[in-house]
mmCIF file of C-alpha atoms in Angstrom:
data_model
loop_
_atom_site.group_PDB
_atom_site.id
_atom_site.type_symbol
_atom_site.label_atom_id
_atom_site.label_comp_id
_atom_site.label_asym_id
_atom_site.label_seq_id
_atom_site.Cartn_x
_atom_site.Cartn_y
_atom_site.Cartn_z
ATOM 1 C CA UNK A 1 -15.286 -36.972 41.058
ATOM 2 C CA UNK A 2 -17.069 -33.888 42.430
ATOM 3 C CA UNK A 3 -13.831 -31.891 42.270
ATOM 4 C CA UNK A 4 -13.311 -32.942 38.668
ATOM 5 C CA UNK A 5 -16.871 -31.885 37.800
ATOM 6 C CA UNK A 6 -16.316 -28.450 39.343
ATOM 7 C CA UNK A 7 -13.018 -28.055 37.486
ATOM 8 C CA UNK A 8 -14.586 -28.951 34.119
ATOM 9 C CA UNK A 9 -17.451 -26.529 34.729
ATOM 10 C CA UNK A 10 -14.953 -23.754 35.602
ATOM 11 C CA UNK A 11 -12.868 -24.482 32.506
ATOM 12 C CA UNK A 12 -15.982 -24.424 30.340
ATOM 13 C CA UNK A 13 -17.090 -21.063 31.738
ATOM 14 C CA UNK A 14 -13.611 -19.568 31.134
ATOM 15 C CA UNK A 15 -13.695 -20.845 27.546
ATOM 16 C CA UNK A 16 -17.140 -19.342 26.966
ATOM 17 C CA UNK A 17 -15.997 -16.013 28.429
ATOM 18 C CA UNK A 18 -12.950 -15.926 26.142
ATOM 19 C CA UNK A 19 -15.120 -16.651 23.131
ATOM 20 C CA UNK A 20 -17.513 -13.886 24.099
ATOM 21 C CA UNK A 21 -14.671 -11.374 24.492
ATOM 22 C CA UNK A 22 -13.289 -12.347 21.099
ATOM 23 C CA UNK A 23 -16.710 -11.917 19.534
ATOM 24 C CA UNK A 24 -16.963 -8.423 21.035
ATOM 25 C CA UNK A 25 -13.903 -7.329 19.044
ATOM 26 C CA UNK A 26 -15.737 -7.699 15.723
ATOM 27 C CA UNK A 27 -19.061 -6.483 14.436
ATOM 28 C CA UNK A 28 -21.797 -8.740 13.106
ATOM 29 C CA UNK A 29 -20.286 -8.495 9.620
ATOM 30 C CA UNK A 30 -16.749 -9.178 10.834
ATOM 31 C CA UNK A 31 -15.375 -5.621 10.848
ATOM 32 C CA UNK A 32 -12.779 -5.018 13.548
ATOM 33 C CA UNK A 33 -14.036 -2.966 16.485
ATOM 34 C CA UNK A 34 -10.769 -2.258 18.303
ATOM 35 C CA UNK A 35 -8.477 -1.162 15.468
ATOM 36 C CA UNK A 36 -5.389 -3.112 16.575
ATOM 37 C CA UNK A 37 -2.602 -2.948 14.017
ATOM 38 C CA UNK A 38 -0.603 -5.841 12.553
ATOM 39 C CA UNK A 39 2.761 -4.155 12.093
ATOM 40 C CA UNK A 40 4.317 -6.995 10.112
ATOM 41 C CA UNK A 41 1.503 -7.228 7.565
ATOM 42 C CA UNK A 42 0.629 -3.526 7.512
ATOM 43 C CA UNK A 43 -3.112 -4.145 8.007
ATOM 44 C CA UNK A 44 -5.660 -4.183 10.822
ATOM 45 C CA UNK A 45 -5.555 -7.344 12.924
ATOM 46 C CA UNK A 46 -8.202 -9.818 11.877
ATOM 47 C CA UNK A 47 -7.852 -8.647 8.259
ATOM 48 C CA UNK A 48 -10.901 -6.425 8.563
ATOM 49 C CA UNK A 49 -11.616 -2.699 8.303
ATOM 50 C CA UNK A 50 -12.509 -0.916 11.540
ATOM 51 C CA UNK A 51 -16.219 -0.666 12.326
ATOM 52 C CA UNK A 52 -16.030 2.499 14.502
ATOM 53 C CA UNK A 53 -19.560 1.838 15.724
ATOM 54 C CA UNK A 54 -21.328 3.563 12.818
ATOM 55 C CA UNK A 55 -24.882 2.572 11.971
ATOM 56 C CA UNK A 56 -24.855 0.939 8.550
ATOM 57 C CA UNK A 57 -27.441 2.527 6.225
ATOM 58 C CA UNK A 58 -30.538 0.438 5.617
ATOM 59 C CA UNK A 59 -31.080 -0.035 2.739
ATOM 60 C CA UNK A 60 -27.346 -0.283 2.132
ATOM 61 C CA UNK A 61 -25.700 2.143 -0.290
ATOM 62 C CA UNK A 62 -21.930 2.076 -0.871
ATOM 63 C CA UNK A 63 -20.038 5.203 -1.950
ATOM 64 C CA UNK A 64 -17.073 4.350 -4.145
ATOM 65 C CA UNK A 65 -14.441 6.999 -4.843
ATOM 66 C CA UNK A 66 -11.466 5.034 -6.188
ATOM 67 C CA UNK A 67 -11.221 1.678 -7.896
ATOM 68 C CA UNK A 68 -14.796 0.844 -6.897
ATOM 69 C CA UNK A 69 -15.916 3.424 -9.457
ATOM 70 C CA UNK A 70 -14.788 1.234 -12.358
ATOM 71 C CA UNK A 71 -14.349 -2.158 -10.668
ATOM 72 C CA UNK A 72 -17.182 -2.750 -8.187
ATOM 73 C CA UNK A 73 -17.183 -5.927 -6.128
ATOM 74 C CA UNK A 74 -18.982 -8.845 -7.866
ATOM 75 C CA UNK A 75 -21.088 -9.238 -4.712
ATOM 76 C CA UNK A 76 -22.709 -5.842 -5.396
ATOM 77 C CA UNK A 77 -25.021 -7.634 -7.810
ATOM 78 C CA UNK A 78 -27.292 -5.915 -10.309
ATOM 79 C CA UNK A 79 -28.619 -3.101 -8.103
ATOM 80 C CA UNK A 80 -28.835 0.495 -9.262
ATOM 81 C CA UNK A 81 -25.657 2.560 -9.466
ATOM 82 C CA UNK A 82 -25.298 6.262 -10.149
ATOM 83 C CA UNK A 83 -22.772 9.102 -9.992
ATOM 84 C CA UNK A 84 -23.158 11.191 -6.853
ATOM 85 C CA UNK A 85 -21.426 13.865 -4.833
ATOM 86 C CA UNK A 86 -20.397 14.043 -1.172
ATOM 87 C CA UNK A 87 -19.728 17.446 0.393
ATOM 88 C CA UNK A 88 -17.288 18.099 3.211
ATOM 89 C CA UNK A 89 -14.943 15.314 2.092
ATOM 90 C CA UNK A 90 -11.935 15.294 -0.243
ATOM 91 C CA UNK A 91 -10.138 12.504 -2.112
ATOM 92 C CA UNK A 92 -6.375 12.169 -1.634
ATOM 93 C CA UNK A 93 -3.609 9.729 -2.563
ATOM 94 C CA UNK A 94 -2.217 9.671 0.952
ATOM 95 C CA UNK A 95 -2.534 6.060 2.099
ATOM 96 C CA UNK A 96 0.322 3.569 1.935
ATOM 97 C CA UNK A 97 -0.768 0.075 0.863
ATOM 98 C CA UNK A 98 0.908 -3.245 1.601
ATOM 99 C CA UNK A 99 -1.809 -5.475 0.140
ATOM 100 C CA UNK A 100 -3.350 -3.837 -2.957
ATOM 101 C CA UNK A 101 -0.442 -1.857 -4.330
ATOM 102 C CA UNK A 102 2.795 -2.777 -2.627
ATOM 103 C CA UNK A 103 4.278 -5.023 0.043
ATOM 104 C CA UNK A 104 5.058 -4.595 3.765
ATOM 105 C CA UNK A 105 8.665 -3.830 2.794
ATOM 106 C CA UNK A 106 7.725 -1.507 -0.072
ATOM 107 C CA UNK A 107 4.232 -0.011 0.397
ATOM 108 C CA UNK A 108 2.472 1.496 -2.604
ATOM 109 C CA UNK A 109 0.114 4.470 -2.657
ATOM 110 C CA UNK A 110 -3.701 4.392 -2.810
ATOM 111 C CA UNK A 111 -6.593 6.812 -2.360
ATOM 112 C CA UNK A 112 -8.501 7.745 0.765
ATOM 113 C CA UNK A 113 -11.273 10.180 1.651
ATOM 114 C CA UNK A 114 -10.681 12.738 4.391
ATOM 115 C CA UNK A 115 -13.279 15.015 5.934
ATOM 116 C CA UNK A 116 -12.717 18.753 6.133
ATOM 117 C CA UNK A 117 -12.756 18.422 9.928
ATOM 118 C CA UNK A 118 -9.950 15.850 9.793
ATOM 119 C CA UNK A 119 -7.866 18.094 7.553
ATOM 120 C CA UNK A 120 -8.374 21.041 9.898
ATOM 121 C CA UNK A 121 -7.356 18.883 12.868
ATOM 122 C CA UNK A 122 -3.989 18.051 11.277
ATOM 123 C CA UNK A 123 -3.377 21.619 10.133
ATOM 124 C CA UNK A 124 -3.929 21.121 6.410
ATOM 125 C CA UNK A 125 -7.082 23.158 5.993
ATOM 126 C CA UNK A 126 -8.257 26.519 7.272
ATOM 127 C CA UNK A 127 -11.634 26.788 8.973
ATOM 128 C CA UNK A 128 -14.277 28.760 7.143
ATOM 129 C CA UNK A 129 -13.266 28.036 3.561
ATOM 130 C CA UNK A 130 -15.889 26.482 1.224
ATOM 131 C CA UNK A 131 -16.444 22.760 1.832
ATOM 132 C CA UNK A 132 -14.639 20.122 -0.182
ATOM 133 C CA UNK A 133 -16.633 18.139 -2.732
ATOM 134 C CA UNK A 134 -15.974 14.737 -4.277
ATOM 135 C CA UNK A 135 -17.816 12.887 -7.035
ATOM 136 C CA UNK A 136 -17.959 9.103 -6.940
ATOM 137 C CA UNK A 137 -20.382 6.243 -7.506
ATOM 138 C CA UNK A 138 -23.285 5.160 -5.343
ATOM 139 C CA UNK A 139 -24.202 1.476 -5.341
ATOM 140 C CA UNK A 140 -27.551 0.242 -4.029
ATOM 141 C CA UNK A 141 -27.200 -3.190 -2.427
ATOM 142 C CA UNK A 142 -30.070 -5.658 -2.153
ATOM 143 C CA UNK A 143 -31.025 -6.501 1.426
ATOM 144 C CA UNK A 144 -30.243 -10.177 0.952
ATOM 145 C CA UNK A 145 -26.755 -9.308 -0.312
ATOM 146 C CA UNK A 146 -25.849 -6.675 2.307
ATOM 147 C CA UNK A 147 -24.111 -8.987 4.781
ATOM 148 C CA UNK A 148 -21.921 -10.561 2.092
ATOM 149 C CA UNK A 149 -21.050 -7.175 0.580
ATOM 150 C CA UNK A 150 -19.997 -5.795 3.968
ATOM 151 C CA UNK A 151 -17.833 -8.840 4.620
ATOM 152 C CA UNK A 152 -16.158 -8.457 1.210
ATOM 153 C CA UNK A 153 -15.504 -4.735 1.693
ATOM 154 C CA UNK A 154 -14.311 -5.101 5.279
ATOM 155 C CA UNK A 155 -11.691 -7.561 4.033
ATOM 156 C CA UNK A 156 -10.820 -5.457 0.992
ATOM 157 C CA UNK A 157 -10.269 -2.350 3.124
ATOM 158 C CA UNK A 158 -8.223 -3.998 5.894
ATOM 159 C CA UNK A 159 -5.155 -1.880 5.115
ATOM 160 C CA UNK A 160 -5.959 1.004 7.470
ATOM 161 C CA UNK A 161 -9.546 1.874 6.538
ATOM 162 C CA UNK A 162 -12.517 2.646 8.789
ATOM 163 C CA UNK A 163 -16.234 2.657 8.055
ATOM 164 C CA UNK A 164 -17.864 6.089 7.777
ATOM 165 C CA UNK A 165 -21.418 7.153 6.920
ATOM 166 C CA UNK A 166 -21.984 10.200 4.691
ATOM 167 C CA UNK A 167 -24.803 11.904 2.813
ATOM 168 C CA UNK A 168 -24.439 11.677 -0.958
ATOM 169 C CA UNK A 169 -26.347 13.692 -3.532
ATOM 170 C CA UNK A 170 -27.186 11.872 -6.799
ATOM 171 C CA UNK A 171 -26.061 14.035 -9.722
ATOM 172 C CA UNK A 172 -29.330 13.303 -11.510
ATOM 173 C CA UNK A 173 -31.251 14.983 -8.687
ATOM 174 C CA UNK A 174 -33.495 13.750 -5.931
ATOM 175 C CA UNK A 175 -33.071 13.509 -2.185
ATOM 176 C CA UNK A 176 -29.674 12.981 -0.508
ATOM 177 C CA UNK A 177 -28.968 9.379 0.464
ATOM 178 C CA UNK A 178 -27.027 7.925 3.392
ATOM 179 C CA UNK A 179 -24.097 5.869 2.164
ATOM 180 C CA UNK A 180 -21.240 3.882 3.637
ATOM 181 C CA UNK A 181 -17.707 4.760 2.647
ATOM 182 C CA UNK A 182 -14.337 3.431 3.779
ATOM 183 C CA UNK A 183 -11.818 6.076 4.840
ATOM 184 C CA UNK A 184 -8.168 5.682 5.785
ATOM 185 C CA UNK A 185 -8.176 8.267 8.564
ATOM 186 C CA UNK A 186 -5.115 10.327 9.580
ATOM 187 C CA UNK A 187 -4.595 8.257 12.733
ATOM 188 C CA UNK A 188 -4.071 4.922 10.954
ATOM 189 C CA UNK A 189 -0.426 3.788 10.785
ATOM 190 C CA UNK A 190 -0.283 3.703 6.969
ATOM 191 C CA UNK A 191 -1.465 7.282 6.522
ATOM 192 C CA UNK A 192 1.225 9.358 4.790
ATOM 193 C CA UNK A 193 0.740 13.037 5.627
ATOM 194 C CA UNK A 194 3.693 13.999 3.439
ATOM 195 C CA UNK A 195 1.610 13.193 0.368
ATOM 196 C CA UNK A 196 -0.669 16.126 1.210
ATOM 197 C CA UNK A 197 2.295 18.505 0.932
ATOM 198 C CA UNK A 198 2.089 20.399 -2.410
ATOM 199 C CA UNK A 199 5.846 19.955 -2.756
ATOM 200 C CA UNK A 200 5.676 16.159 -2.323
ATOM 201 C CA UNK A 201 5.317 15.537 -6.060
ATOM 202 C CA UNK A 202 8.713 17.178 -6.587
ATOM 203 C CA UNK A 203 10.442 14.549 -4.436
ATOM 204 C CA UNK A 204 10.540 11.310 -6.392
ATOM 205 C CA UNK A 205 12.012 9.453 -3.377
ATOM 206 C CA UNK A 206 8.486 9.375 -1.929
ATOM 207 C CA UNK A 207 7.365 7.087 -4.764
ATOM 208 C CA UNK A 208 10.204 4.571 -4.615
#
């Protein structure tokens, strides 16, 4: 009986340890921390965007630069929204999509935001030129809605995207605001560098 008790205690501790390790792979909102890729589905494992350890702005502001500009998530609620600009980042259709616009066998093409530093690192931008600039929409999220909004966006952006924090400048004036954006960085498996080639639009095979 004593041996059985020890065995059950050992099994319970192993189970608790496994649960703790699994919990460590996601953030409080559910975003993936490790960035493991599901090759078959063409998304991050766990169906969540990568957290990357950034500190989420508080109060939460979301910067939308693609479909969020005209189709914000219902969970955003009735908070303020306004056009704003982010410097040092550019918008590009350079991300293959298997969930929003395409399938694992035939990925579509969607937008991402890339920083000037990322473009320089992959040889697509020269150092010292004026910074990029992108206009999008800023969405202020109520504190009580922030957790649900993050969960919705982490799921929405599971196809190769990572959380980033940027400073946005409201076009109406005022102080810059910290905002969260989701970027499909050049190191994610669905990133398509060929789409940043000026000659890419001349090759219609890239869009089939």
